[in-house]
Short mmCIF file of C-alpha atoms in Angstrom, two decimals:
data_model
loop_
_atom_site.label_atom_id
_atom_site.label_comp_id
_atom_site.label_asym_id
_atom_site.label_seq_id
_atom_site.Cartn_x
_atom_site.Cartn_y
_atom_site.Cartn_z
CA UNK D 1 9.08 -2.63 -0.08
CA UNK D 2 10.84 -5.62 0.78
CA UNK D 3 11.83 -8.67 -0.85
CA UNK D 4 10.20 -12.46 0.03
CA UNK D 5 12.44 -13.76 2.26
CA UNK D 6 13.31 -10.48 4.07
CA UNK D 7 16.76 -10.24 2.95
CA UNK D 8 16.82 -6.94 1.14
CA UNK D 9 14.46 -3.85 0.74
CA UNK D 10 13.55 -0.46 -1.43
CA UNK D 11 12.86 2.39 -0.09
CA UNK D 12 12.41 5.85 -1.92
CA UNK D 13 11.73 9.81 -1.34
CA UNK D 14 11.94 12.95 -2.09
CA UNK D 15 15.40 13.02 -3.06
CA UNK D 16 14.25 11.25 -6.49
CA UNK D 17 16.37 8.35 -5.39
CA UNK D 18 15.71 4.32 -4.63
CA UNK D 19 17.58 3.06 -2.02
CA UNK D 20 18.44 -0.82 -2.21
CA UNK D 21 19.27 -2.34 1.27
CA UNK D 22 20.70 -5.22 3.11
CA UNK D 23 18.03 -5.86 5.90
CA UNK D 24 20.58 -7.35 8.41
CA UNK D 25 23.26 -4.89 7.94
CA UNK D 26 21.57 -1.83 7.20
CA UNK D 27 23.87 -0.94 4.62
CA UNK D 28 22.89 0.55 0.70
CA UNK D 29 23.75 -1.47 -1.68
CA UNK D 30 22.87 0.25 -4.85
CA UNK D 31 21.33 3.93 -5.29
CA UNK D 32 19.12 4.21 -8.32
CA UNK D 33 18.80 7.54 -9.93
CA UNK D 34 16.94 8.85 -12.78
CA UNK D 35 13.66 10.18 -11.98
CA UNK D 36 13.09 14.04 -12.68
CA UNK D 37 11.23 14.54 -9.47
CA UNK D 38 10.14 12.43 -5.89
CA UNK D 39 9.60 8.73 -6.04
CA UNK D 40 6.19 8.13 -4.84
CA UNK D 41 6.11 4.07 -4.98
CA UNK D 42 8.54 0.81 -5.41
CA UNK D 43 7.04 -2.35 -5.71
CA UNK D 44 9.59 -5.53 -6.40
CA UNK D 45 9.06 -8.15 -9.06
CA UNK D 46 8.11 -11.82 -7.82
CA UNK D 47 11.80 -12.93 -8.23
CA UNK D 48 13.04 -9.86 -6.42
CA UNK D 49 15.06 -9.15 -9.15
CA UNK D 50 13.80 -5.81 -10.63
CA UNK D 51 12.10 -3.25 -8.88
CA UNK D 52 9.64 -0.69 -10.65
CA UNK D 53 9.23 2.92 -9.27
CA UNK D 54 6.44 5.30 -9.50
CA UNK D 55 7.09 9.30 -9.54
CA UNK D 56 6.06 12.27 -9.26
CA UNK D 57 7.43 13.10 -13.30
CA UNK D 58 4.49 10.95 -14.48
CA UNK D 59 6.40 7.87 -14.89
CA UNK D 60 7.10 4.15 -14.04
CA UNK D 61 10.56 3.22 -14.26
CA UNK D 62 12.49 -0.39 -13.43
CA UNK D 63 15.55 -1.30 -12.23
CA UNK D 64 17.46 -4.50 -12.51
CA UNK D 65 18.55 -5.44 -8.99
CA UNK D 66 21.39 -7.52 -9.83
CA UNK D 67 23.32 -5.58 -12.14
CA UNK D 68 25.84 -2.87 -11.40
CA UNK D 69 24.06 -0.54 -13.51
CA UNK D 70 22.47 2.32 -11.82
CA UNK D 71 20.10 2.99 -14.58
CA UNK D 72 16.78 2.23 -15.15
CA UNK D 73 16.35 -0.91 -17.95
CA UNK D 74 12.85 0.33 -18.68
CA UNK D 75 10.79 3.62 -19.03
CA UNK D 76 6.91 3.85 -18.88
CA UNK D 77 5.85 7.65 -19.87
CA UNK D 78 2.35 7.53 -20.87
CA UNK D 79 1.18 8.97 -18.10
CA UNK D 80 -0.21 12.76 -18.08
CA UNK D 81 0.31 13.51 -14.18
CA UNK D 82 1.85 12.17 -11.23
CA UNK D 83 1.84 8.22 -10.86
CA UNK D 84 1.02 7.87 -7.05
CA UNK D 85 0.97 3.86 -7.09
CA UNK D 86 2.18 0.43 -9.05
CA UNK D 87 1.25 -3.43 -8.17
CA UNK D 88 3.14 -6.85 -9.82
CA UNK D 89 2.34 -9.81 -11.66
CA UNK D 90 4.37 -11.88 -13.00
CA UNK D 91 3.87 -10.37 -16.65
CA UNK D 92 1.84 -7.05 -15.86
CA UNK D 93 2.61 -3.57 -14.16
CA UNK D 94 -0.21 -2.21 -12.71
CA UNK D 95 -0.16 1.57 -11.84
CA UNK D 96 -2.65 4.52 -10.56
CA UNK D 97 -2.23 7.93 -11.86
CA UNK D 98 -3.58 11.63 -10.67
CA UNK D 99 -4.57 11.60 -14.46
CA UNK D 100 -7.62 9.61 -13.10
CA UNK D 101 -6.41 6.14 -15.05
CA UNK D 102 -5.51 2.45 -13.96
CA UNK D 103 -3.38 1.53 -16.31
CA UNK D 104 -2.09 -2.03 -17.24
CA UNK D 105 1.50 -2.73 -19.17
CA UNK D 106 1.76 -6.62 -20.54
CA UNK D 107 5.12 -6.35 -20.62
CA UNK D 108 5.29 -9.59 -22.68
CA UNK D 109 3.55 -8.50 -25.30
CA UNK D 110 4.05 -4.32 -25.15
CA UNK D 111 0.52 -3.91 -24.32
CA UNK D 112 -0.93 -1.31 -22.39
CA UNK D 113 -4.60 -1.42 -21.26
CA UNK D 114 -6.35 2.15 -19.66
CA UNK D 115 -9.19 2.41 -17.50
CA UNK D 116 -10.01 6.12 -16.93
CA UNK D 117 -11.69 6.51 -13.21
CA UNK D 118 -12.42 10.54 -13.80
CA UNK D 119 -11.14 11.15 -10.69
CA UNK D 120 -7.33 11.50 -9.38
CA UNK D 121 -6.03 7.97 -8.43
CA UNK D 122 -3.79 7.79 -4.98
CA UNK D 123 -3.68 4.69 -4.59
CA UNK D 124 -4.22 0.84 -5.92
CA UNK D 125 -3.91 -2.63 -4.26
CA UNK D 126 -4.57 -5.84 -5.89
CA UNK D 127 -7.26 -8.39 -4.08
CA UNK D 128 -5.51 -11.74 -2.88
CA UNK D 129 -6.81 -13.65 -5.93
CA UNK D 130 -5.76 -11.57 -8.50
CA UNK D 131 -8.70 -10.70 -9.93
CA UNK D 132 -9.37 -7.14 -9.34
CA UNK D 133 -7.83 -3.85 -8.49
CA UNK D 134 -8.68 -1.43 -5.39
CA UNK D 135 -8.34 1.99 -6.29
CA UNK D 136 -8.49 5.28 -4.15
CA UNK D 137 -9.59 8.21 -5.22
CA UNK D 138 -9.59 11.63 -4.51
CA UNK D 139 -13.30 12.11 -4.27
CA UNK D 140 -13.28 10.24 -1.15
CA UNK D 141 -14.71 6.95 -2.97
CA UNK D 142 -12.63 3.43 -3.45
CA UNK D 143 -13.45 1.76 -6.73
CA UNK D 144 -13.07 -2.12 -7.30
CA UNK D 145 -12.47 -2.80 -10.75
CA UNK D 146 -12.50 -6.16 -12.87
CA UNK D 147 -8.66 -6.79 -13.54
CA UNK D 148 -9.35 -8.54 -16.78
CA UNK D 149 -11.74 -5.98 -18.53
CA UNK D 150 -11.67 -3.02 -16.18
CA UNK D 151 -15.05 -3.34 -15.47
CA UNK D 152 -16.59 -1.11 -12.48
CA UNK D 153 -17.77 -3.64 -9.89
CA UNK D 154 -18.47 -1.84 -6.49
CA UNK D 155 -17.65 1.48 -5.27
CA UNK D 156 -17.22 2.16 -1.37
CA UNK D 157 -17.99 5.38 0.47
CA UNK D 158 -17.76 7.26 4.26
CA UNK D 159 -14.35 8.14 4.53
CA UNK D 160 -12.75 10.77 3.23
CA UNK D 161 -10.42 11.36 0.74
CA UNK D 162 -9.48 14.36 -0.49
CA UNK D 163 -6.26 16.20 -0.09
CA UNK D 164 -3.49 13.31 1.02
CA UNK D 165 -2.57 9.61 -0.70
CA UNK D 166 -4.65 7.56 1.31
CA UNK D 167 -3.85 3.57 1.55
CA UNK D 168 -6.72 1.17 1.01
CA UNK D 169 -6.26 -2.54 0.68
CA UNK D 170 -8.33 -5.79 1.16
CA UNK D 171 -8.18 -8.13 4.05
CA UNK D 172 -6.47 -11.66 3.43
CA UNK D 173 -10.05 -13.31 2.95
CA UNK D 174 -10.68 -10.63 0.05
CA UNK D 175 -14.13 -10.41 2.31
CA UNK D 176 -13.54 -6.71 3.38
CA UNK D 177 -11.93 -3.56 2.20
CA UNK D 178 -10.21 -1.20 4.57
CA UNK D 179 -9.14 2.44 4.15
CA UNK D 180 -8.04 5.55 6.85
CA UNK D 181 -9.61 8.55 6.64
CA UNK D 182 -8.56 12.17 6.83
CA UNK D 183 -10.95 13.18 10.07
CA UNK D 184 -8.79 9.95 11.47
CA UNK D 185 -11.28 7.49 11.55
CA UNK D 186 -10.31 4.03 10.05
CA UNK D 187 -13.44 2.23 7.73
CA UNK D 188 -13.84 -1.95 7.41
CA UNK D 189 -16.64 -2.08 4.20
CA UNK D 190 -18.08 -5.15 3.34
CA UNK D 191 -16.84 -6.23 -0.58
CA UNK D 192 -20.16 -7.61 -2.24
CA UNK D 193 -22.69 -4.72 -0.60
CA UNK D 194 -20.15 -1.82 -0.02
CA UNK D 195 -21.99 -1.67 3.31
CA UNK D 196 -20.05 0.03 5.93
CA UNK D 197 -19.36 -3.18 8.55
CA UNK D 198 -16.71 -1.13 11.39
CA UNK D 199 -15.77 2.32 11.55
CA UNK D 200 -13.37 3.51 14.52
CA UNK D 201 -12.18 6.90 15.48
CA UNK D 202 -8.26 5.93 15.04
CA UNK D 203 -6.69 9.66 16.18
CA UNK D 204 -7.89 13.11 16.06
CA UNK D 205 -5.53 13.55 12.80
CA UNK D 206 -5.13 11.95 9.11
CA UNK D 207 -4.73 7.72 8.96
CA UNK D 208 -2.92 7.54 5.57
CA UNK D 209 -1.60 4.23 5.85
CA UNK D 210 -2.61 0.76 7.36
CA UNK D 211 -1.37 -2.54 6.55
CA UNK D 212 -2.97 -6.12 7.55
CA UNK D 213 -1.16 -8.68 9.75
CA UNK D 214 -2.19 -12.60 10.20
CA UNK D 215 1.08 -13.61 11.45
CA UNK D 216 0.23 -12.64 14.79
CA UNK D 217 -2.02 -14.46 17.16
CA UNK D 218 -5.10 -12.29 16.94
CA UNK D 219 -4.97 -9.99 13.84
CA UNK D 220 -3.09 -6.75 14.53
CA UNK D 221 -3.90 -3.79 12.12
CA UNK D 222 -1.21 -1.31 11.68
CA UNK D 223 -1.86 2.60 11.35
CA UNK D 224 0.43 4.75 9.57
CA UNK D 225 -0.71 8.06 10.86
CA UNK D 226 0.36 11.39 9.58
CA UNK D 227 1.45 12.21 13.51
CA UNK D 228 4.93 11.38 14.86
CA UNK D 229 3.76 8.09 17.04
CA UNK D 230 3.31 4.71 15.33
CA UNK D 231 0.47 2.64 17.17
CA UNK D 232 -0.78 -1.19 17.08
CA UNK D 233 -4.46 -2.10 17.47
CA UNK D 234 -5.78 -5.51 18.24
CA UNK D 235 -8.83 -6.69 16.48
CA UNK D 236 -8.98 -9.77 18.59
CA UNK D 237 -11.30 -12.47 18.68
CA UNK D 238 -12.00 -15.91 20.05
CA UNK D 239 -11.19 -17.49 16.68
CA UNK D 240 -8.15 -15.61 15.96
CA UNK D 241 -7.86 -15.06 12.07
CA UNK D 242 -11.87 -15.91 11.47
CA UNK D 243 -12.60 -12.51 12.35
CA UNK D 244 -14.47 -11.59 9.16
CA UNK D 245 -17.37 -14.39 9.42
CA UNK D 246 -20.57 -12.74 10.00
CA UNK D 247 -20.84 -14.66 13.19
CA UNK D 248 -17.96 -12.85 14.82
CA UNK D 249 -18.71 -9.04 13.20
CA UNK D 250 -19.47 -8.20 17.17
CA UNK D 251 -16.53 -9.42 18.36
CA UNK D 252 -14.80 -7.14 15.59
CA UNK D 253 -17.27 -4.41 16.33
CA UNK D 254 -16.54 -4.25 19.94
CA UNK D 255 -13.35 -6.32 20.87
CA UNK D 256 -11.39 -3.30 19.20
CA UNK D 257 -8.96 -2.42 22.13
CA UNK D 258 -5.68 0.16 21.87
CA UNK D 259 -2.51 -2.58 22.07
CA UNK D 260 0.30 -0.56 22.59
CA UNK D 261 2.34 2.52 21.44
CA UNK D 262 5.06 1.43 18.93
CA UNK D 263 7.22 4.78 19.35
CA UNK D 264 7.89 8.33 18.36
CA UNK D 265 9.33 9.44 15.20
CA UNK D 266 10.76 12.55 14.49
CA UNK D 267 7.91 14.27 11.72
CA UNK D 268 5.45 11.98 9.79
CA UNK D 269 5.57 8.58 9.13
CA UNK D 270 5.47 7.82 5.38
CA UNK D 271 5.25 3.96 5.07
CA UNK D 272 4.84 0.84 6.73
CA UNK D 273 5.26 -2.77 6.15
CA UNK D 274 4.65 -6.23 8.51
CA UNK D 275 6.87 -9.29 8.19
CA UNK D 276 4.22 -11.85 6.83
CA UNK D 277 5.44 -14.10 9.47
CA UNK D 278 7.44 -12.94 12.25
CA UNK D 279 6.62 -10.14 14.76
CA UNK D 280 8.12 -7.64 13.40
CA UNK D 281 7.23 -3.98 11.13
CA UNK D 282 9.04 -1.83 8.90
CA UNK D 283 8.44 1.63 8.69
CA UNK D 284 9.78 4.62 6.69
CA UNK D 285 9.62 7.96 7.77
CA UNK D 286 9.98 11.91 6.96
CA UNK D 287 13.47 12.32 9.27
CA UNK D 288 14.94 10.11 6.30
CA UNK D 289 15.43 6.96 8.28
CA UNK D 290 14.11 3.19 8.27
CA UNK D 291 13.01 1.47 11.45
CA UNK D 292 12.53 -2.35 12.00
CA UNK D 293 10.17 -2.65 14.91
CA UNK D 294 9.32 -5.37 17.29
CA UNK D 295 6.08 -5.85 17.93
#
C-alpha cells in the first residue's frame, strides 16, 4: 500500500512484520513489529500518517508513521479468526474477518458496528462513493452491503471462491464489480442486476488479485496470478475510459486482447498496485522482494 503522492509505501508478510519504505530509494525506514502471527493487509490513513494492519492473530493494529516508536498506538481484538482485509475513512476502520463479519470501528466515538455474512470473509473493497462495502466470501459469492446500516443489497455469483483470498473490487464508475476466479477465469458483473456482463479465461491457474487502471490510455486491468509471470490486458475501446456504457459492452466483450508479459517472478505474486497516474505498477511477491514496473 502506498501513500498519495507516491513517496513512501507498506508492505507486510509472513514474517509478522510491516515494512515502511522510501519509494525512490528503496530503503526501510521503520519496521513495525507486534503481531503474533502473518500480516495479511495494510491500508494507510488519508493523511498517510498511520497505517492499520490486518493479521492472521485476529487483529487490526495501527501504527503512527511519524513517530520513532515501533509500536502499535492502537489494538483492535474483537475479532474471533483471522482478519484477511481493512479499508479507510477518515473516521472509520473497516475490516473483513474469516469469522464471517464486516465490522466497522468509529474511532471517534469507540464504536464498533458488526455485520455477520455467515460465511468466511477474504476480502472487502469500498465502492468509489463511499457508500457500500464489497465483500468476498468463501462460498464463492461477493456480497454488496449498505455501509451505513449493513444492509444486504446484491449478491454476485459464477466464480469461484473457495480455498484462496480472492480480490474483488468495483470499477471507477461503481457500474461493475470484478473478481478472479480459482479455475482462472476473471468475471465483470453488472452492480444493479448481478448479471454476469464479461467473463474471460485469464490462465489455466488461480487469478487472486486484479487491480483497475484509468491512467492509461485505454483501461489496462492488472492480474495478480498465483503463477510466477505478471501479465497486462487491454480492455480497449474507441472511447477509452467509457468502456462500461451499455453501448460499448461489445467492444468490452470482444476487444479483450493479451497486451504484454510484465515479467517472471521467482514463486507467487502476492500483491499488486497501479500508480493512479503514471505508467507504472507495484507488485509484492513470495521471494520477499518489491518490484516497481513500467508498463
Amino acid at each position: 500500500m502506498k501513500v498519495k503522492d507516491n513517496s513512501k509505501l507498506c508492505s507486510c508478510g509472513g514474517d509478522r512484520q510491516l515494512f515502511y519504505w522510501d519509494v525512490s530509494t528503496g530503503r526501510v525506514i521503520r519496521k513495525f513489529r507486534g503481531h503474533d502471527s502473518e500480516v495479511n493487509a495494510v491500508k494507510f490513513n488519508e493523511y498517510a500518517s498511520v497505517v492499520v494492519s490486518a493479521g492472521y492473530d485476529r487483529s487490526l493494529r495501527a501504527w503512527d508513521c511519524r513517530s520513532h516508536s515501533t509500536e502499535p498506538i492502537q489494538i483492535i481484538d474483537t475479532f474471533s479468526d483471522s482478519v484477511m482485509s481493512v479499508c479507510l475513512t477518515k473516521s472509520e476502520i473497516i475490516a473483513g474477518s474469516v469469522d464471517g463479519t464486516v465490522r466497522t470501528f468509529d474511532i471517534r466515538i469507540g464504536r464498533e458496528l458488526s455485520d455477520d455474512l455467515g460465511q468466511p470473509v477474504n476480502c472487502i473493497s469500498m465502492s468509489n462513493d463511499a457508500n457500500c462495502i464489497l465483500a468476498s466470501c468463501l462460498d464463492s459469492t461477493l456480497r454488496l452491503l449498505d455501509r451505513s446500516t449493513g444492509e444486504l443489497l446484491q449478491e454476485y455469483k459464477g466464480h469461484t471462491c473457495k480455498s484462496y483470498k480472492m480480490d474483488c473490487c468495483l470499477t471507477n464508475t461503481d457500474a461493475h464489480v470484478t473478481s478472479g476466479s480459482e479455475d482462472g477465469f476473471i468475471f465483470f458483473w453488472d452492480l444493479v442486476d448481478a448479471s454476469v456482463v464479461s467473463s474471460f479465461r485469464a490462465h489455466a491457474s488461480v487469478v487472486k488479485y486484479s487491480s483497475l487502471s484509468t491512467a492509461l490510455p485505454s483501461i489496462m486491468l492488472y492480474l495478480l496470478l498465483i503463477l510466477i509471470h505478471i501479465y497486462q490486458w487491454s480492455l480497449a475501446s474507441p472511447e477509452g475510459f467509457e468502456f462500461c456504457k451499455a453501448s460499448l459492452i461489445s467492444d468490452f466483450l470482444y476487444g479483450l486482447h493479451f497486451s504484454c508479459k510484465m515479467g517472471e517472478l521467482e514463486g507467487g505474486v502476492t500483491s499488486v498496485s497501479y500508480h493512479p497516474k503514471d505508467d507504472c505498477m507495484i507488485t509484492a511477491s513470495v521471494d520477499g522482494t518489491i518490484r516497481v514496473w513500467k508498463t
